Every structure is written in structure tokens, then in C-alpha cells.
PDB file of C-alpha atoms in Angstrom:
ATOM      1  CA  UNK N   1     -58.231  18.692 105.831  1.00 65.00           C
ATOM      2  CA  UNK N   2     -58.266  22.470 105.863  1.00 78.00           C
ATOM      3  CA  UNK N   3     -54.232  23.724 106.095  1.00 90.00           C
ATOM      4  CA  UNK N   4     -52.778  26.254 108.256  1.00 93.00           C
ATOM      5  CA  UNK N   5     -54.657  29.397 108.412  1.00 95.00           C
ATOM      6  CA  UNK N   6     -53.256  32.810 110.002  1.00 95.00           C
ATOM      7  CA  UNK N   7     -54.974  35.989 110.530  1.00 96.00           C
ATOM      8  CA  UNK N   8     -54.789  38.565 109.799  1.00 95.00           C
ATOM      9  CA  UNK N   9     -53.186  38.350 106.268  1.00 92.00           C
ATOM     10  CA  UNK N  10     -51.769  42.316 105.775  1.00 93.00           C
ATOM     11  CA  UNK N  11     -51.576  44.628 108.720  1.00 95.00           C
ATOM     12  CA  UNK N  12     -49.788  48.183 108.804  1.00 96.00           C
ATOM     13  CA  UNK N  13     -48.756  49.492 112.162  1.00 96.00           C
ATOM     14  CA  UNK N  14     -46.861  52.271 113.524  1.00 96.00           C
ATOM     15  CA  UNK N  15     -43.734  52.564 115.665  1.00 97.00           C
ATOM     16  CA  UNK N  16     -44.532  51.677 118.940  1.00 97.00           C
ATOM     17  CA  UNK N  17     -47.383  49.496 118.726  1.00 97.00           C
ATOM     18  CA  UNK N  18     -48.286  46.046 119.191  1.00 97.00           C
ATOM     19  CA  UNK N  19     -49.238  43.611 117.569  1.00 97.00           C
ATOM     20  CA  UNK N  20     -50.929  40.070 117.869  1.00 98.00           C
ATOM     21  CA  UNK N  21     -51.135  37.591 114.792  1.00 98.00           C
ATOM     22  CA  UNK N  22     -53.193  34.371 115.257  1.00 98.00           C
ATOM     23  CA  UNK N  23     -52.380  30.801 113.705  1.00 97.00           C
ATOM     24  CA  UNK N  24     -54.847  27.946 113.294  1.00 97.00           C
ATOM     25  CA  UNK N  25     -52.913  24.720 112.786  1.00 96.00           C
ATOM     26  CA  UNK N  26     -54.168  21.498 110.683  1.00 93.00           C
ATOM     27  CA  UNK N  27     -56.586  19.537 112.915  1.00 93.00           C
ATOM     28  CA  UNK N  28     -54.627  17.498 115.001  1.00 91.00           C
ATOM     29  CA  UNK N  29     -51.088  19.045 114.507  1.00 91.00           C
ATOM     30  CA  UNK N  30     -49.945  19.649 118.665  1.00 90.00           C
ATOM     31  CA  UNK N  31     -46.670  21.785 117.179  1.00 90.00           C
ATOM     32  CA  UNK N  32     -46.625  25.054 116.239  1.00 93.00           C
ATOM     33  CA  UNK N  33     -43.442  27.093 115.119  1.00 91.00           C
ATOM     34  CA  UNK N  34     -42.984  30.824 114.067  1.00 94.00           C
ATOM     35  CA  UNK N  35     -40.783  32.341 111.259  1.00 92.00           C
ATOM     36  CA  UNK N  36     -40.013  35.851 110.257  1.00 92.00           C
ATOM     37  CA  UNK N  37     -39.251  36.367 106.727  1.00 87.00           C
ATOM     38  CA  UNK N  38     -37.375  39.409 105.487  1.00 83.00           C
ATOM     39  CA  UNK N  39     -35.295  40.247 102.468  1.00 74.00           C
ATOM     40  CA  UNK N  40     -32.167  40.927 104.040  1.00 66.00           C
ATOM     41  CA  UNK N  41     -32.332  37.976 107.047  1.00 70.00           C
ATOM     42  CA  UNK N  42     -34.073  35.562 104.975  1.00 72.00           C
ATOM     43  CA  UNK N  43     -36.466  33.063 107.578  1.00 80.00           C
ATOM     44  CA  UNK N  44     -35.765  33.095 110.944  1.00 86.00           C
ATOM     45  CA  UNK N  45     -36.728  30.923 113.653  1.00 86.00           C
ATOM     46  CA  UNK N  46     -38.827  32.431 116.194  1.00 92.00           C
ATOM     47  CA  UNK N  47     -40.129  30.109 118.487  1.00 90.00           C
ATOM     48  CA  UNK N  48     -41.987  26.382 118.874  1.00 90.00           C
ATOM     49  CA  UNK N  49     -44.617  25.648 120.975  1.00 92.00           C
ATOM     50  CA  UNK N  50     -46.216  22.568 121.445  1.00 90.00           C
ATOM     51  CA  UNK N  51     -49.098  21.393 123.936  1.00 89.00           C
ATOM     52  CA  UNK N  52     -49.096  24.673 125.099  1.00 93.00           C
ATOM     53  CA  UNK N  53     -45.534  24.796 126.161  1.00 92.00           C
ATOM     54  CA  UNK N  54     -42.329  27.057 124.672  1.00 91.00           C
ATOM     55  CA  UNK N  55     -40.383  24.140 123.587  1.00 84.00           C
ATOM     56  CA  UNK N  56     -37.510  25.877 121.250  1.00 83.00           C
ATOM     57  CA  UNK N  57     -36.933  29.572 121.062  1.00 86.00           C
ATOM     58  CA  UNK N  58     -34.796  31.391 118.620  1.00 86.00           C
ATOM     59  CA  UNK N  59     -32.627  34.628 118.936  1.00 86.00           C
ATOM     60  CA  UNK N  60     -35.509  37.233 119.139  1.00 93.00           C
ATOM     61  CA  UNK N  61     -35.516  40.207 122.053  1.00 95.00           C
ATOM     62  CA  UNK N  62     -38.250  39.994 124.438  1.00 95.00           C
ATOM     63  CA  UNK N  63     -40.413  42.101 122.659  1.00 97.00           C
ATOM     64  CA  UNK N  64     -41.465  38.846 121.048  1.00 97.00           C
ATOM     65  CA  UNK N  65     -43.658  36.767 122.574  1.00 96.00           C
ATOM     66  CA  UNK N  66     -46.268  33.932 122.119  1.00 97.00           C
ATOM     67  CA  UNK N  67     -48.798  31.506 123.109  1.00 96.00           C
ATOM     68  CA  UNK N  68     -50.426  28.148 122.784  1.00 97.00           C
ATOM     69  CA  UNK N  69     -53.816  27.027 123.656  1.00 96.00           C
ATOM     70  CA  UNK N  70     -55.193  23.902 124.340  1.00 95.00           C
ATOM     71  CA  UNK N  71     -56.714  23.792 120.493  1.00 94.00           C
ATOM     72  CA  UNK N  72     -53.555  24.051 119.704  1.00 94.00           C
ATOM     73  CA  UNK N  73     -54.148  27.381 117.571  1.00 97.00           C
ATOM     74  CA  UNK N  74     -51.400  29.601 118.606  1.00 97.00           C
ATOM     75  CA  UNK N  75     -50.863  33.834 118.944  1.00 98.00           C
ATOM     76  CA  UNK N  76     -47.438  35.960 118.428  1.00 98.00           C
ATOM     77  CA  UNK N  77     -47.498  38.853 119.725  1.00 98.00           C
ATOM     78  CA  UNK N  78     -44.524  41.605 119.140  1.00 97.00           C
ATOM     79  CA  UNK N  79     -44.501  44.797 121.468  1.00 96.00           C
ATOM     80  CA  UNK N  80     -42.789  48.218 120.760  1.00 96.00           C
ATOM     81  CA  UNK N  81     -43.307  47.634 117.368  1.00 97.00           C
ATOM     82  CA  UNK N  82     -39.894  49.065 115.415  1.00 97.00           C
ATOM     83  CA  UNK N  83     -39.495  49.536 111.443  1.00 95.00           C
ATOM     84  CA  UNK N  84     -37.493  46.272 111.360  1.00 93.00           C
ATOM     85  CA  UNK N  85     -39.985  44.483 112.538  1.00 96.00           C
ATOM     86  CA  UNK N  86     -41.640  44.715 109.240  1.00 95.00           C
ATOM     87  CA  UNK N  87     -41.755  40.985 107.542  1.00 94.00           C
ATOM     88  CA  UNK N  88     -43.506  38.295 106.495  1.00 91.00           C
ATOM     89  CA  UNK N  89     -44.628  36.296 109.354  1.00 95.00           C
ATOM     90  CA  UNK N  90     -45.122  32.708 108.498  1.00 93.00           C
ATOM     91  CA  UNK N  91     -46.816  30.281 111.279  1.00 94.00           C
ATOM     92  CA  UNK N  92     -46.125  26.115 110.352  1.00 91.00           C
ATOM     93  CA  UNK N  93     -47.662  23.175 112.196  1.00 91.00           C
ATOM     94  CA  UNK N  94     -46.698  19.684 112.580  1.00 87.00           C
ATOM     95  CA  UNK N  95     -47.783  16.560 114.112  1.00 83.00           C
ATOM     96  CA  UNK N  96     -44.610  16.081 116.633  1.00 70.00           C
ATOM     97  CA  UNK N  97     -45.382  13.105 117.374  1.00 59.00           C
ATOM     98  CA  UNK N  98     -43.185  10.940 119.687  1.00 49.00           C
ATOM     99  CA  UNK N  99     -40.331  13.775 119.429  1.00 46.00           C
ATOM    100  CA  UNK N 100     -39.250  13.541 116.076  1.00 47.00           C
ATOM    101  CA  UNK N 101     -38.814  15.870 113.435  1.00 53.00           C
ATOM    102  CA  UNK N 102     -42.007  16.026 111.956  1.00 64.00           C
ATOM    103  CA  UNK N 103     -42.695  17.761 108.201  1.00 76.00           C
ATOM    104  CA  UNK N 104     -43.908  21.186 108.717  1.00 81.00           C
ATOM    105  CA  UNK N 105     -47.002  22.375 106.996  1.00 87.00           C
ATOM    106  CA  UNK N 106     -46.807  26.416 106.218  1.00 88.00           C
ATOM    107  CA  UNK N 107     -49.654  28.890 106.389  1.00 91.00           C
ATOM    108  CA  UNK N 108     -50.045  31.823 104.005  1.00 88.00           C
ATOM    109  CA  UNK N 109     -48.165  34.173 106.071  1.00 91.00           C
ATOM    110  CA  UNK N 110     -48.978  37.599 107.813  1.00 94.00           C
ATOM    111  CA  UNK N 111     -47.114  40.544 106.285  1.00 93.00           C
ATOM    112  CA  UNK N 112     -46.859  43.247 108.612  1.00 95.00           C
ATOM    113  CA  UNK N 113     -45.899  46.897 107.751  1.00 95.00           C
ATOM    114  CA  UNK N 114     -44.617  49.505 110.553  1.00 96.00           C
ATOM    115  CA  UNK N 115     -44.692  52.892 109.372  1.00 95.00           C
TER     116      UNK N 115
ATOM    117  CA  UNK U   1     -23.326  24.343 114.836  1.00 62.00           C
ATOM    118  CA  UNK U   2     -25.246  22.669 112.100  1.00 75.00           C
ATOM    119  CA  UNK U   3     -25.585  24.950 109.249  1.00 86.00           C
ATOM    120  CA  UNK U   4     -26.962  24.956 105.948  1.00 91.00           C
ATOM    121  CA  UNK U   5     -25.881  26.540 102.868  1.00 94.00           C
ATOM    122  CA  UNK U   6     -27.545  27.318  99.534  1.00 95.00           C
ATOM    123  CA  UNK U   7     -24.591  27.966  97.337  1.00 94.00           C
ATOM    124  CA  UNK U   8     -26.217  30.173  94.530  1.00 95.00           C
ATOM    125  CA  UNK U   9     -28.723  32.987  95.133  1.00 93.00           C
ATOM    126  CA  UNK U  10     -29.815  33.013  91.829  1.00 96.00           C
ATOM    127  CA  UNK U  11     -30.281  31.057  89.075  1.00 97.00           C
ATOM    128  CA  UNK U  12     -31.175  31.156  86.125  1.00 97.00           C
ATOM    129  CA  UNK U  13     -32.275  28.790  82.923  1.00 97.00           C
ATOM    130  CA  UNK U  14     -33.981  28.453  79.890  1.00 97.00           C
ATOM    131  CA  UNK U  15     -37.524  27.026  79.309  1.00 96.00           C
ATOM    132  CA  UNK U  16     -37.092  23.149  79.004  1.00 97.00           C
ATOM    133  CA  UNK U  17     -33.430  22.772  80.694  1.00 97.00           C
ATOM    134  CA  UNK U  18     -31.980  20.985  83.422  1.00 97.00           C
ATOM    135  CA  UNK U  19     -32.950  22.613  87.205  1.00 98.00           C
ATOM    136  CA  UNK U  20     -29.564  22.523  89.731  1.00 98.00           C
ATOM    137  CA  UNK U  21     -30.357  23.993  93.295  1.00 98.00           C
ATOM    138  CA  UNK U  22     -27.431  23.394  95.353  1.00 98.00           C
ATOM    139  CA  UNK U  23     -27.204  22.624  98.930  1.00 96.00           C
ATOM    140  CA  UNK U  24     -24.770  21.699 101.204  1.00 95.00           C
ATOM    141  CA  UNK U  25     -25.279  20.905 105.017  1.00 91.00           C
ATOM    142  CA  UNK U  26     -22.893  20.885 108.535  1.00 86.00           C
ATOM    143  CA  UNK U  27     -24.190  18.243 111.090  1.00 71.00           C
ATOM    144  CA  UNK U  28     -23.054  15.762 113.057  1.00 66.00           C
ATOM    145  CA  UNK U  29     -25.595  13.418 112.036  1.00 68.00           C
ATOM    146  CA  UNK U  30     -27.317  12.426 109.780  1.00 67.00           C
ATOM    147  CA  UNK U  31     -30.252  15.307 109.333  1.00 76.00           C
ATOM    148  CA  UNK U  32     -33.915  15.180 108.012  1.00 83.00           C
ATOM    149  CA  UNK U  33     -33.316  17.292 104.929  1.00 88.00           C
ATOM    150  CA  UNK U  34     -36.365  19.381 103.111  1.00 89.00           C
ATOM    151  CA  UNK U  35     -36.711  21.316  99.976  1.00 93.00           C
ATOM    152  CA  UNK U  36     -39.929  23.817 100.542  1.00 92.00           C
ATOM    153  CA  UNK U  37     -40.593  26.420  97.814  1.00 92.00           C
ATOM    154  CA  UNK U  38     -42.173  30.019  98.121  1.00 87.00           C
ATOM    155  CA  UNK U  39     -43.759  31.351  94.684  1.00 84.00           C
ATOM    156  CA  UNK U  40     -43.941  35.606  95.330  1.00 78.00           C
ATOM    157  CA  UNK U  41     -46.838  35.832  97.193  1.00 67.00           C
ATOM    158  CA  UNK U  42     -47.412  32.856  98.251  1.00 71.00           C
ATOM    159  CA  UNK U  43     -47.078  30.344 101.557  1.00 74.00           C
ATOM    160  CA  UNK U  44     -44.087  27.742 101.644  1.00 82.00           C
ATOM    161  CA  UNK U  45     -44.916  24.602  99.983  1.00 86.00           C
ATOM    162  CA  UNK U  46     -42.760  21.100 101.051  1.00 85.00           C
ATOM    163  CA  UNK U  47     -41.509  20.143  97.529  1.00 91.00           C
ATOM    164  CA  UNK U  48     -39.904  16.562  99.306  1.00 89.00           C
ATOM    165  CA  UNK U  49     -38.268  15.697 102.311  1.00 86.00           C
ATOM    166  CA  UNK U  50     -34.950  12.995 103.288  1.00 85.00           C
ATOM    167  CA  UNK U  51     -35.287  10.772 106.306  1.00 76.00           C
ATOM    168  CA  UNK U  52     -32.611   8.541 106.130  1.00 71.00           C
ATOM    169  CA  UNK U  53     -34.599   6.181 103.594  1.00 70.00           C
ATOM    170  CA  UNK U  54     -33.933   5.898 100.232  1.00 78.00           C
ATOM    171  CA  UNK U  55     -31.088   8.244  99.159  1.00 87.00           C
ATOM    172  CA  UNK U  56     -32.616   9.800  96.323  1.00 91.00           C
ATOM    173  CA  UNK U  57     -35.992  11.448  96.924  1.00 91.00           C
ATOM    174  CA  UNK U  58     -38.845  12.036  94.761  1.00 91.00           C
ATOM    175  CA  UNK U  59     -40.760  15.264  95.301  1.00 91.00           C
ATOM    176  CA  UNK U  60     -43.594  16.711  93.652  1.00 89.00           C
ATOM    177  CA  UNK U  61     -43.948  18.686  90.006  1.00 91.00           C
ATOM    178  CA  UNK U  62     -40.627  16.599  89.115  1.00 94.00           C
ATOM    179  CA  UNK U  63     -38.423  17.473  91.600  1.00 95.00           C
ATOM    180  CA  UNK U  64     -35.800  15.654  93.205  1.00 95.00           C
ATOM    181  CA  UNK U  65     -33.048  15.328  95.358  1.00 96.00           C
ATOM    182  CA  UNK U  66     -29.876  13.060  96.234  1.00 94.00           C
ATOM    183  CA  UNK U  67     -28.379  12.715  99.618  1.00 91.00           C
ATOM    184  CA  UNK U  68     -24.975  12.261  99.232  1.00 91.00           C
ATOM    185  CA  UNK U  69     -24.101  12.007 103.034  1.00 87.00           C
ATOM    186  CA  UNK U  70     -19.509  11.967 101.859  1.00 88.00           C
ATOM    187  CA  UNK U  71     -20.330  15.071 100.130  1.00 90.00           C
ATOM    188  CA  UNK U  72     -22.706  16.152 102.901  1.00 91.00           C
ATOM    189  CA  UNK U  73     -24.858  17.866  99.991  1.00 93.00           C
ATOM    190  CA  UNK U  74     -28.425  17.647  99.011  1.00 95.00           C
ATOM    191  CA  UNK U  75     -29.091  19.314  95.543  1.00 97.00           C
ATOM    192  CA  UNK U  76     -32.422  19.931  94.123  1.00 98.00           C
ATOM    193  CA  UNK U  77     -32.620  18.430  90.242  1.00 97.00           C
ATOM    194  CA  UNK U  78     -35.476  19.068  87.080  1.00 97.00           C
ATOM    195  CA  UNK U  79     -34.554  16.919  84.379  1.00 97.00           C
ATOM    196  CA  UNK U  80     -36.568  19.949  82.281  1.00 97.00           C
ATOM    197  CA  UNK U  81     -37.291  23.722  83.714  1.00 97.00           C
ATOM    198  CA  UNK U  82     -40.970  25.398  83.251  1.00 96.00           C
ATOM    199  CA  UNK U  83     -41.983  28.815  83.217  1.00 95.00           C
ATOM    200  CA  UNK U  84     -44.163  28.036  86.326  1.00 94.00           C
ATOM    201  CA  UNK U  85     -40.923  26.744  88.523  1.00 96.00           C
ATOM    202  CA  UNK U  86     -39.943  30.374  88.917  1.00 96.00           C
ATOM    203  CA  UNK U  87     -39.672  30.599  92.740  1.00 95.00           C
ATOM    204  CA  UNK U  88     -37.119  30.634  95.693  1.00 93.00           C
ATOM    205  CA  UNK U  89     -36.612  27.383  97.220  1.00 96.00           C
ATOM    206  CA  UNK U  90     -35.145  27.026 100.200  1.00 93.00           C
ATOM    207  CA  UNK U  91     -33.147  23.496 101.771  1.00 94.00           C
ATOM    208  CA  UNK U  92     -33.694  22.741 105.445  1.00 89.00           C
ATOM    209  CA  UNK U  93     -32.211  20.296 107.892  1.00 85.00           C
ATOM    210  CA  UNK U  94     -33.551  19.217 111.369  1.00 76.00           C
ATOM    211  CA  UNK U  95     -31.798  19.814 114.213  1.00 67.00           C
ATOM    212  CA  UNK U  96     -33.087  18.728 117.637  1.00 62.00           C
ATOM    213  CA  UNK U  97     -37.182  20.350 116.887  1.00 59.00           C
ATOM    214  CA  UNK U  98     -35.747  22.796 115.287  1.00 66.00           C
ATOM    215  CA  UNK U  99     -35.388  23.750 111.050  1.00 74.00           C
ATOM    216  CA  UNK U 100     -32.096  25.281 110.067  1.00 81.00           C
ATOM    217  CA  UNK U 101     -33.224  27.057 106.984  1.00 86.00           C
ATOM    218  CA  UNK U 102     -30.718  28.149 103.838  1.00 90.00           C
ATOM    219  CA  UNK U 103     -30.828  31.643 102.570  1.00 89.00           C
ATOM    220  CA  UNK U 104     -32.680  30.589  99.399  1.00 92.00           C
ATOM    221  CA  UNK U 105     -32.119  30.255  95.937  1.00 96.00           C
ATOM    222  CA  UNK U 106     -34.503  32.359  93.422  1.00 95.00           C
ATOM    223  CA  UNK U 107     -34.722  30.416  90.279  1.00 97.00           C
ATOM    224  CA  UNK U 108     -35.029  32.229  87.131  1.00 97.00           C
ATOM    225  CA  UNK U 109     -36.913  30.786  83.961  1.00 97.00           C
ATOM    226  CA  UNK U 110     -36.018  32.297  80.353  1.00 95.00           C
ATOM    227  CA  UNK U 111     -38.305  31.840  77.859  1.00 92.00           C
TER     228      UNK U 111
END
């Protein structure tokens, strides 16, 4: 089975911007979460989505945002981009199955730059 | 709140000695615990993962962990360190969908 796969890998923005990153979970995963990474914060929740709904969300402004579709691949989109925003954006799917805690499966990451 | 809490942000050992990542957790209940690992520039990576089975866990490249749920601790053990265990690991707990992470632990390997 192919793993989790997120495009793009390296992107360098300015303030202001946006910005959508796209995750591709295993084949037949139906959860999909979203972490920021950063030196100082260490990972941070984002959100969880699963068939297509916002199941969990973490404490991230509005200016973060995201999506599900009905393959289950999954976009995050961040608005107003600002220098703090700059991390390592890590996507992870699981199977969720029955609503329990299912092991996560990590993709490579998207680190993203504002300058 | 449940919490978790890496107790050491660094460590460091020699080539061929014993591996202690320490971990303690706040919950309730009784969690789903995880050990991932991140080597620099690189994706996470589940090393093993607790679910309330047997207490000591077996994880991959020698790795493992004991839940000790009186303690409320679930340390990550190498009987013997190599050069390519230099990472940061991180311990996680489940909590209603969603993963309480630690702040890491880098491990350092002297040769």
C-alpha cells in the first residue's frame, strides 16, 4: 500500500498570502488529521476530519481552514499568511473505524516558508 | 486535562548503551499510548503503540516500552544505542479522536 502522500513538499510564501496544501491518505483510511510542527510549539493539533466532516478541531484562528472529500484525500488551507505561520505541516491518516483511536500513519510533511 | 510530558529534551549516550526516553501521562483513563519518531528531515514513523494489552510493548528496531499505569509513565527502553537512533521521539496518548503529543525528546548518539 502506498503511505500518506502530501503536496507540495517545500513552498515559500509571502506575508499575506494563502496557501493550500493537499494530503492523500492510505487507501481506505476515512480519517484525516493535521499537525503543525515548529521549533518553539513543538506539534500541534490542527484539525480531524473524517467522511468529509470536521470532527475535532484544535486551537488555531480562523485563518485556518480545511476540507475533506469523498476520496477521502483532504486540503488545508491557511489565509493571511503571517511569519509564524512558517512550519512543518504534517497530514496523518487512520482507519477510524467504529470510533476508536486508531494508529495514525504520517506523511512526509509540507514545510512552508513566509518571507 | 490529559497531558503528556516528556521529561528530558535531550539526551544523550554512547554508541552501544542503554536508550531511556521518559514519559509520563495525566488521564483519567486508561489512554492508547504511542512512541512515533522523526529522524531530521524526515516524516513521523510509529515506533509501537499501548492498547491496554500486554503491558510491555515491543516496537520496531528494538524498542520498547512499559506501561506502568501506578506510575502513570510510559518510558521508551534500547537495551543497546546505535548511531542511526539519533532522532526526536515523541510519546502520545489518545484522548477522545484526538493525540496529545509530548514536546519531544532529541536523542543524542556519541560515538
Amino acid at each position: 500500500k502506498a503511505g500518506v502522500t502530501q503536496t507540495p513538499r517545500y513552498l515559500i510564501k509571502t506575508r499575506g498570502q494563502q496557501v493550500t496544501l493537499s494530503c492523500s491518505p492510505i487507501s481506505g483510511h476515512r480519517s484525516v488529521s493535521w499537525y503543525q510542527q515548529t521549533p518553539g510549539q513543538g506539534l500541534q493539533f490542527l484539525f480531524e476530519y473524517f467522511s468529509e466532516t470536521q470532527r475535532n478541531k484544535g486551537n488555531f484562528p480562523g485563518r485556518f481552514s480545511g476540507r475533506q472529500f469523498s476520496n477521502s484525500r483532504s486540503e488545508m488551507n491557511v489565509s493571511t499568511l503571517e511569519l509564524g505561520d512558517s512550519a512543518l505541516y504534517l497530514c496523518a491518516s487512520s482507519l477510524s473505524v467504529g470510533g476508536e483511536q486508531e494508529t495514525q500513519y504520517f506523511g512526509p510533511g509540507t514545510r512552508l516558508l513566509v518571507l | 486535562a490529559q497531558s503528556v510530558t516528556q521529561l528530558d529534551s535531550h539526551v544523550s549516550v554512547s554508541e552501544g548503551t542503554p536508550v531511556l526516553l521518559r514519559c509520563n501521562y495525566s488521564s483519567s483513563y486508561s489512554p492508547s499510548l504511542f512512541w512515533y519518531v522523526q529522524h531530521p528531515n524526515k516524516g513521523l514513523q510509529l515506533l509501537l503503540k499501548y492498547t491496554s494489552a500486554a503491558t510491555l510493548v515491543k516496537g520496531i528496531n528494538g524498542f520498547e516500552a512499559e506501561f506502568k499505569k501506578s506510575e502513570t509513565s510510559f518510558h521508551l527502553t534500547k537495551p543497546s544505542a546505535h548511531m542511526s537512533d539519533a532522532a526526536e521521539y515523541f510519546c502520545v496518548a489518545d484522548s477522545n479522536y484526538q493525540l496529545i503529543w509530548g514536546a519531544g525528546t532529541k536523542l543524542i548518539i556519541k560515538p
